[in-house]
mmCIF file of C-alpha atoms in Angstrom:
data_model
loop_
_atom_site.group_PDB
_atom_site.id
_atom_site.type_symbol
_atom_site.label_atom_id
_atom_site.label_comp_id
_atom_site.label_asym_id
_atom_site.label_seq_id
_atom_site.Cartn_x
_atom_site.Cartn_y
_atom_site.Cartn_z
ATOM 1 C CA UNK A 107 25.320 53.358 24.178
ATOM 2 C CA UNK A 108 24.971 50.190 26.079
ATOM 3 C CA UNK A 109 22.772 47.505 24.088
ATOM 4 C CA UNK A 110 21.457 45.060 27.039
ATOM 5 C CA UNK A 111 20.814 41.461 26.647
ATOM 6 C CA UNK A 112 16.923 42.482 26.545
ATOM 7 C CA UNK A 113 17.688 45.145 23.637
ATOM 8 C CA UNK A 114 19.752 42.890 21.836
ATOM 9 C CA UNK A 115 17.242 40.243 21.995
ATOM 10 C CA UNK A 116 14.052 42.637 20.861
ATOM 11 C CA UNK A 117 16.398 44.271 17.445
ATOM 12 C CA UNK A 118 17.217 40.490 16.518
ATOM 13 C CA UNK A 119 13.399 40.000 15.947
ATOM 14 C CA UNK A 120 12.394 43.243 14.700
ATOM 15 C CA UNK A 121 15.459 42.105 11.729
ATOM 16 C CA UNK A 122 14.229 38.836 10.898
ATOM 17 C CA UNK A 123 11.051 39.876 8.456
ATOM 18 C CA UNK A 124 13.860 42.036 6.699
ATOM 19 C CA UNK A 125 16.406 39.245 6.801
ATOM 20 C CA UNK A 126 13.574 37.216 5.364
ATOM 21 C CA UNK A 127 12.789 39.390 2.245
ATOM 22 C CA UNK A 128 16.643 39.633 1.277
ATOM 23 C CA UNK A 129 17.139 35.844 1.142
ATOM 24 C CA UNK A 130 17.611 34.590 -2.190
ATOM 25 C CA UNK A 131 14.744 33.501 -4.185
ATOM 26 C CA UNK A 132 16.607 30.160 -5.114
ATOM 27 C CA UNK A 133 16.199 29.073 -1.305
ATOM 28 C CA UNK A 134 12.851 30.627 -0.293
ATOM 29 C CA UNK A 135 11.618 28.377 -3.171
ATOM 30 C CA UNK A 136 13.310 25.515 -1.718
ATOM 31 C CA UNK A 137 12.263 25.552 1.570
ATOM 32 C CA UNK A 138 8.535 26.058 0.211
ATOM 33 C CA UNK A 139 8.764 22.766 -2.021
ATOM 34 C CA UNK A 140 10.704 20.759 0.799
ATOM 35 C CA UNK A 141 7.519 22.238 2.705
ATOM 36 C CA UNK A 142 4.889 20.357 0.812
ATOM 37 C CA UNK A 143 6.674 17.693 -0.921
ATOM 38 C CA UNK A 144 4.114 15.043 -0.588
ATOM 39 C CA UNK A 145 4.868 11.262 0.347
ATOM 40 C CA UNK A 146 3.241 8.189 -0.938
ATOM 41 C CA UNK A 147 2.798 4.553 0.641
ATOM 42 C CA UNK A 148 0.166 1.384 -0.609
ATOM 43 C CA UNK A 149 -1.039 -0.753 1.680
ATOM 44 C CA UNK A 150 -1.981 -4.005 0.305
ATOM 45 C CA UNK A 151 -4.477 -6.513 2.093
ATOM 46 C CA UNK A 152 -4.373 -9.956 1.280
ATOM 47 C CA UNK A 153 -6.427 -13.151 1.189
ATOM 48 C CA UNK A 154 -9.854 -11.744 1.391
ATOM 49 C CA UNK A 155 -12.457 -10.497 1.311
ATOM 50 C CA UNK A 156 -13.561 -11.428 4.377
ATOM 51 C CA UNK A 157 -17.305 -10.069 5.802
ATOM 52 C CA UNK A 158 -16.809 -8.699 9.119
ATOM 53 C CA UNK A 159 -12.912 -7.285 8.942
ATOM 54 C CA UNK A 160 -12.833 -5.991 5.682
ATOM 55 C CA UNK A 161 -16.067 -4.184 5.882
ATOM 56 C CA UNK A 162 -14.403 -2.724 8.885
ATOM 57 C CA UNK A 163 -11.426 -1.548 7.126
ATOM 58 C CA UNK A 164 -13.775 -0.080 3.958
ATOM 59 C CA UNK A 165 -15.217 1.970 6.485
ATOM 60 C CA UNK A 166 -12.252 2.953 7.770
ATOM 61 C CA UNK A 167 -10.407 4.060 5.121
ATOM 62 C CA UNK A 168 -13.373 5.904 3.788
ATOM 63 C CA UNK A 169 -13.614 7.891 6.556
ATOM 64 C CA UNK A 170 -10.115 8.726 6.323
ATOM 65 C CA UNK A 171 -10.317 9.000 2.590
ATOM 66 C CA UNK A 172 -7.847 6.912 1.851
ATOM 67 C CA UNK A 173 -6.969 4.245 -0.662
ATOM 68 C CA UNK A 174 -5.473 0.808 -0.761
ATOM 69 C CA UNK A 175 -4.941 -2.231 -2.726
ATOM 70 C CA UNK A 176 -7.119 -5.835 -2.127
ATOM 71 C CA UNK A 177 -5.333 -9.235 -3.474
ATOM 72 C CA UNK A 178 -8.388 -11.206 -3.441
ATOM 73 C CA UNK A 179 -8.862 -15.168 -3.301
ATOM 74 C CA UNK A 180 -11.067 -16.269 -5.712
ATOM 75 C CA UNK A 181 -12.626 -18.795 -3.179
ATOM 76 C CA UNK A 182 -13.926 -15.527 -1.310
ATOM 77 C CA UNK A 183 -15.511 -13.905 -3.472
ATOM 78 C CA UNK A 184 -17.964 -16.165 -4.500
ATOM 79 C CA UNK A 185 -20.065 -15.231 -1.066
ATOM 80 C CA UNK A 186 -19.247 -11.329 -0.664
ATOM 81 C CA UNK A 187 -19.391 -10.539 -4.400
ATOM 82 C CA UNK A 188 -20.867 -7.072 -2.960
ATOM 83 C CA UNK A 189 -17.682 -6.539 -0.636
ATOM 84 C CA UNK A 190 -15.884 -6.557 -3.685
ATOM 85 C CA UNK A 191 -18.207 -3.939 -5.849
ATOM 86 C CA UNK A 192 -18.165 -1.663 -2.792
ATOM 87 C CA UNK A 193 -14.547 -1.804 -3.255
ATOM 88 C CA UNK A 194 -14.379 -0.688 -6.807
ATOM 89 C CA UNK A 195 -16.724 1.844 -6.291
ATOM 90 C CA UNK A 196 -15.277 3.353 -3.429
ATOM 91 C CA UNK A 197 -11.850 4.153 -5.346
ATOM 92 C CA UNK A 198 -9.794 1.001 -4.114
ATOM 93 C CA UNK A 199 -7.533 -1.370 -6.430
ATOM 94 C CA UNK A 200 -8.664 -5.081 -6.338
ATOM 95 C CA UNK A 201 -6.163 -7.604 -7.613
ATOM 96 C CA UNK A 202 -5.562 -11.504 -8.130
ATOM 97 C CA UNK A 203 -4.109 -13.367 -5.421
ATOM 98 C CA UNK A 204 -5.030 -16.869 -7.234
ATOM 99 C CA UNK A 205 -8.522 -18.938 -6.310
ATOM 100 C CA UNK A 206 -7.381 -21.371 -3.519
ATOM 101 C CA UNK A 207 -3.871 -18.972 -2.250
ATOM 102 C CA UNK A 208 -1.702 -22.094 -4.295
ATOM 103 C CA UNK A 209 1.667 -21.378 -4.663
ATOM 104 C CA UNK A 210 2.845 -20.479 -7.932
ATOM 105 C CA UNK A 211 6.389 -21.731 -8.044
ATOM 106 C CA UNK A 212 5.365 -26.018 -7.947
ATOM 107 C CA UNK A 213 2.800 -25.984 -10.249
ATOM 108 C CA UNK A 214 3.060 -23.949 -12.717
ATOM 109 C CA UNK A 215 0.283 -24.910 -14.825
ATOM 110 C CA UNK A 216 -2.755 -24.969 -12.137
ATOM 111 C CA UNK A 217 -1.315 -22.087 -10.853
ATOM 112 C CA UNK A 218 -1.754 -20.266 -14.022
ATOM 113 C CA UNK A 219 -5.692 -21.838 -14.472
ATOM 114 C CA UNK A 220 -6.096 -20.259 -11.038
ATOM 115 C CA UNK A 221 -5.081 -17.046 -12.034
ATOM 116 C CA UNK A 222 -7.521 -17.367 -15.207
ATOM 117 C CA UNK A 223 -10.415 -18.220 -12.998
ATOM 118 C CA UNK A 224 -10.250 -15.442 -10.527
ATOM 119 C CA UNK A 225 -9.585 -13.282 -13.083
ATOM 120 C CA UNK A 226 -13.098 -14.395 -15.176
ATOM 121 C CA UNK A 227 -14.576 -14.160 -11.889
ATOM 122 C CA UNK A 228 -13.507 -10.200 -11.038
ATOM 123 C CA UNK A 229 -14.492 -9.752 -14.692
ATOM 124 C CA UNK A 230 -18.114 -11.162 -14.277
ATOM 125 C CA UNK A 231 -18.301 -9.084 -10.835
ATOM 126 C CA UNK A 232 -16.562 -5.501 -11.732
ATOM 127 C CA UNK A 233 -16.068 -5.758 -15.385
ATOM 128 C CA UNK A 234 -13.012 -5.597 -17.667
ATOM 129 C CA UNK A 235 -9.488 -4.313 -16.007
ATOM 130 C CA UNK A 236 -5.940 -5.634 -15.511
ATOM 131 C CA UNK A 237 -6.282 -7.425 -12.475
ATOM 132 C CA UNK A 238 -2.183 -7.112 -11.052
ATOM 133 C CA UNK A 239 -1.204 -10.405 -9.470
ATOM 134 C CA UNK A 240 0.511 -10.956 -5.605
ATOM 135 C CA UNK A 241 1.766 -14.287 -5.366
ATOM 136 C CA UNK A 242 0.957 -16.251 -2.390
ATOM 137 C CA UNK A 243 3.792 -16.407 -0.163
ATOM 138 C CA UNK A 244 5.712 -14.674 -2.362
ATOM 139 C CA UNK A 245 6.638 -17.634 -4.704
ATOM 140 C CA UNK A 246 6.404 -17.981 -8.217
ATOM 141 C CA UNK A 247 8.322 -19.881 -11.316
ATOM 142 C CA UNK A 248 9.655 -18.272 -14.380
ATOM 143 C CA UNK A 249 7.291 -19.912 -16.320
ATOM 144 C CA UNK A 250 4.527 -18.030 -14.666
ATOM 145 C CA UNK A 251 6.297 -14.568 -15.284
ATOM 146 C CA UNK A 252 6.672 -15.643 -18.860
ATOM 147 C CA UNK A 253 3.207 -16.218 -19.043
ATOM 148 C CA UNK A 254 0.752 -13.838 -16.995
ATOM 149 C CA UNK A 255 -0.179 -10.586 -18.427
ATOM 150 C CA UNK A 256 -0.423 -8.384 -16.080
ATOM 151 C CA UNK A 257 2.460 -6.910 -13.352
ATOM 152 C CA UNK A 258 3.068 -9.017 -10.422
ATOM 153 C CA UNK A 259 3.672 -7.285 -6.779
ATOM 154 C CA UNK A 260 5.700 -8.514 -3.969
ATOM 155 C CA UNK A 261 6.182 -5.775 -1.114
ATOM 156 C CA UNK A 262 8.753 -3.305 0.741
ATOM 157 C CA UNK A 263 7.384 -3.721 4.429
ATOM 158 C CA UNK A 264 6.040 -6.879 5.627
ATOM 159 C CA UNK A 265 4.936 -6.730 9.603
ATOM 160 C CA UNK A 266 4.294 -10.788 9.603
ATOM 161 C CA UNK A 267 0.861 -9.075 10.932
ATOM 162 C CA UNK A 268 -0.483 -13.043 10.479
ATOM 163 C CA UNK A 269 1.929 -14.733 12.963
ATOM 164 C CA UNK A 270 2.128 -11.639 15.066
ATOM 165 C CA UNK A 271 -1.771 -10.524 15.498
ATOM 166 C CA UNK A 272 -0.504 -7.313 17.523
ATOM 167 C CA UNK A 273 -2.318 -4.069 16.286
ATOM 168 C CA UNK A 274 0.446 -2.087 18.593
ATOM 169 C CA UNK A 275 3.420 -4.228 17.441
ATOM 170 C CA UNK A 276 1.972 -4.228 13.956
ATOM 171 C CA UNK A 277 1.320 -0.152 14.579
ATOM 172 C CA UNK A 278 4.577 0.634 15.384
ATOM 173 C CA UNK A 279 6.429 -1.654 12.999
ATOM 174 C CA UNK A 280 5.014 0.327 10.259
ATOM 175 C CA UNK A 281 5.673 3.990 11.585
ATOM 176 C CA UNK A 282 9.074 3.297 12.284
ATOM 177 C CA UNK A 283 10.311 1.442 9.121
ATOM 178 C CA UNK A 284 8.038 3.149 6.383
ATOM 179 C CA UNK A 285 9.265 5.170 3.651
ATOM 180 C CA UNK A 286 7.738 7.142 0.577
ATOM 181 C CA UNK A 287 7.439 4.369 -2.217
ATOM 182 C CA UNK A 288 6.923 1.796 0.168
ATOM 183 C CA UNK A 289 4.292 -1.214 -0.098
ATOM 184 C CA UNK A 290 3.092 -2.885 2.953
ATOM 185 C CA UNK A 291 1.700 -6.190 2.759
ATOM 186 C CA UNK A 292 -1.098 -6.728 5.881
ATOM 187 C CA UNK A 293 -4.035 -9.151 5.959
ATOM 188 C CA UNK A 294 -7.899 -7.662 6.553
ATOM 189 C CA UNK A 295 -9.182 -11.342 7.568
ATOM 190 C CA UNK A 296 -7.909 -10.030 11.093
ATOM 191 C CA UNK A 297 -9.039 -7.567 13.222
ATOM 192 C CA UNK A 298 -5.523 -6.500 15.083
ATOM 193 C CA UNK A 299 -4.446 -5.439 11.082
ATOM 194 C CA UNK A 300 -7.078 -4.037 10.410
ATOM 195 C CA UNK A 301 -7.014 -1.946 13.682
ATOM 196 C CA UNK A 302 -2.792 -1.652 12.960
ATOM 197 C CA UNK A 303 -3.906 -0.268 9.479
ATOM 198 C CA UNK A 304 -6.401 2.213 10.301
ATOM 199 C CA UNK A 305 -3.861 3.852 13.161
ATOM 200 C CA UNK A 306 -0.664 3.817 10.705
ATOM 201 C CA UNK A 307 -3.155 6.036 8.457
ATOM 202 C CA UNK A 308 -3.731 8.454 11.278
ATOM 203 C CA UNK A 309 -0.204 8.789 12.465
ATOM 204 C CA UNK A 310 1.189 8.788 9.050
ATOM 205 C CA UNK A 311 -0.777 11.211 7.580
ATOM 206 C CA UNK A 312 0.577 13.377 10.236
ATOM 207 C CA UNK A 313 3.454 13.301 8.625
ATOM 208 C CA UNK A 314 2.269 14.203 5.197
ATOM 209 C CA UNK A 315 1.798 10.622 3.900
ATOM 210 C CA UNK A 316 -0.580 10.220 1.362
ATOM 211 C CA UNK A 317 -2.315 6.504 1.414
ATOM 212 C CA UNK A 318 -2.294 5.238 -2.477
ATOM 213 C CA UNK A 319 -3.207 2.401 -4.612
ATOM 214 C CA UNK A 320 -0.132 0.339 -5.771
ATOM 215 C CA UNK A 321 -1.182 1.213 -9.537
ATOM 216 C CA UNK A 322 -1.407 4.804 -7.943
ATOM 217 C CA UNK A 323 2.067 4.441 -6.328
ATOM 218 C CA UNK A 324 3.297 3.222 -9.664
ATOM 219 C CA UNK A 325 1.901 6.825 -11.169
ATOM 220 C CA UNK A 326 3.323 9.480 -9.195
ATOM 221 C CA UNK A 327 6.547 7.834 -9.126
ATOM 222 C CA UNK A 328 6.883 7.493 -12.945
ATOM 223 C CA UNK A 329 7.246 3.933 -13.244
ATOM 224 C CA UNK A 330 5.315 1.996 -15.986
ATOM 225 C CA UNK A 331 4.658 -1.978 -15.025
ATOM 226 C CA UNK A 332 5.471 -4.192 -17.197
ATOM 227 C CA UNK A 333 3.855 -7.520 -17.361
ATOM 228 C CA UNK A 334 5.269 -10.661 -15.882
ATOM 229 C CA UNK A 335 7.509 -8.191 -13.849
ATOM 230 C CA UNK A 336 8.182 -8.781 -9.760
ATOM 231 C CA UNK A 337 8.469 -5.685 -8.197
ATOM 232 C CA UNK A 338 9.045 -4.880 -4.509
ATOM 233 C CA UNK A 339 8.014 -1.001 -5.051
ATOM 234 C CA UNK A 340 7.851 0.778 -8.423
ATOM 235 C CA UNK A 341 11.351 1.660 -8.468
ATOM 236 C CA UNK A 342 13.011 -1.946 -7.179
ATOM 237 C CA UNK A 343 11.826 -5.553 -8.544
ATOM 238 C CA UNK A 344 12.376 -8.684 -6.880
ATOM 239 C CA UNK A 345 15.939 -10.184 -8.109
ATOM 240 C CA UNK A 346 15.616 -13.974 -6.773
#
């Protein structure tokens, strides 16, 4: 019997459901895992709170339901105390990013009271935590390591979002370089980030990324912070 192109064509599909069932368990399980395997990323916002922009962003990522991380200037918060509550209530992680954004690597010592008085201040405002520390500009001395209490965070992905004030550029940046474990530093005191932001949540989740807290981030990758501790992402610290 001749078996046409056409016939051929119509028996290979009729075998696949059995071809299917005889596959070994080992690989149908595999394929099902590598299915679903979530992936993680933090996005971080510093310098704020700021009133118009970051209520923006809250409102984004609520409607999104997703969470980030806020490294707050203790300067701001005196005005927009209830920015900051909304914050905490909503789910996000708030953190110290000193009281006047002073660089923690030439003065060690006011750099450390700064850290102490934002840190009173998010006490008197949202109550007891460990309040994780990003050094402005990325700077800080040994003797502040030796000293703080609490993790400090540096970041995986950083778009320059505050020299470039692109939402696309910032957009696409993001998407392109981003991987599971990442954190991305950004700034909410501008509107092209937070624009950037809310569209790298849409696209991303796409993709099966799941928008975390860094102490989050931390979690589901099994990595326990330790304080006075630089990390870039849970699994790599800073070794400058």
């Amino acid at each position: 019997m001749v078996i046409t192109k056409r016939y051929r064509s119509l028996l290979c599909l009729l075998l696949l459901p059995l071809l299917a069932l005889a596959a070994p368990h080992g690989a149908k399980v595999a394929a099902v895992q590598n299915a679903v395997t979530p992936r993680y990323i933090a996005l971080t916002f510093d310098d704020g709170p700021h009133s118009e922009t970051t209520e923006a962003l809250l409102d984004g990522l609520q409607e999104r339901g997703a969470h980030a991380t806020f490294f707050l200037i203790g300067e701001q918060i005196e005005d927009r105390k209830d920015l900051v509550i909304r914050m905490r209530e909503e789910g996000h992680q708030i953190g110290n990013h000193t009281y006047s954004h002073i660089r923690l690597d030439q003065n060690s010592q006011r750099g450390l009271q700064e850290i102490a008085k934002t840190d009173s201040l998010l006490q008197q405002v949202i109550g007891p935590n460990d309040y994780w520390i990003r050094p402005p500009w990325g700077f800080v001395s040994n003797a502040v390591k030796q000293s703080v209490g609490q993790p400090l965070i540096y970041w995986s992905l950083d778009t320059q979002d505050w020299s470039v004030r692109n939402a696309d550029i910032v957009t696409q940046d993001i998407i392109q370089n981003a991987q599971t474990g990442d954190i991305v530093l950004l700034h909410d005191s501008y509107a092209e980030s937070v624009d950037a932001a809310l569209r790298v949540i849409d696209a991303l989740s796409a993709q099966g990324y799941q928008f975390v807290t860094v102490e989050e981030l931390f979690r589901v990758m099994g990595v326990t912070p330790e304080s006075g501790h630089f990390y870039v992402r849970p699994d790599t610290e800073v070794n400058w």
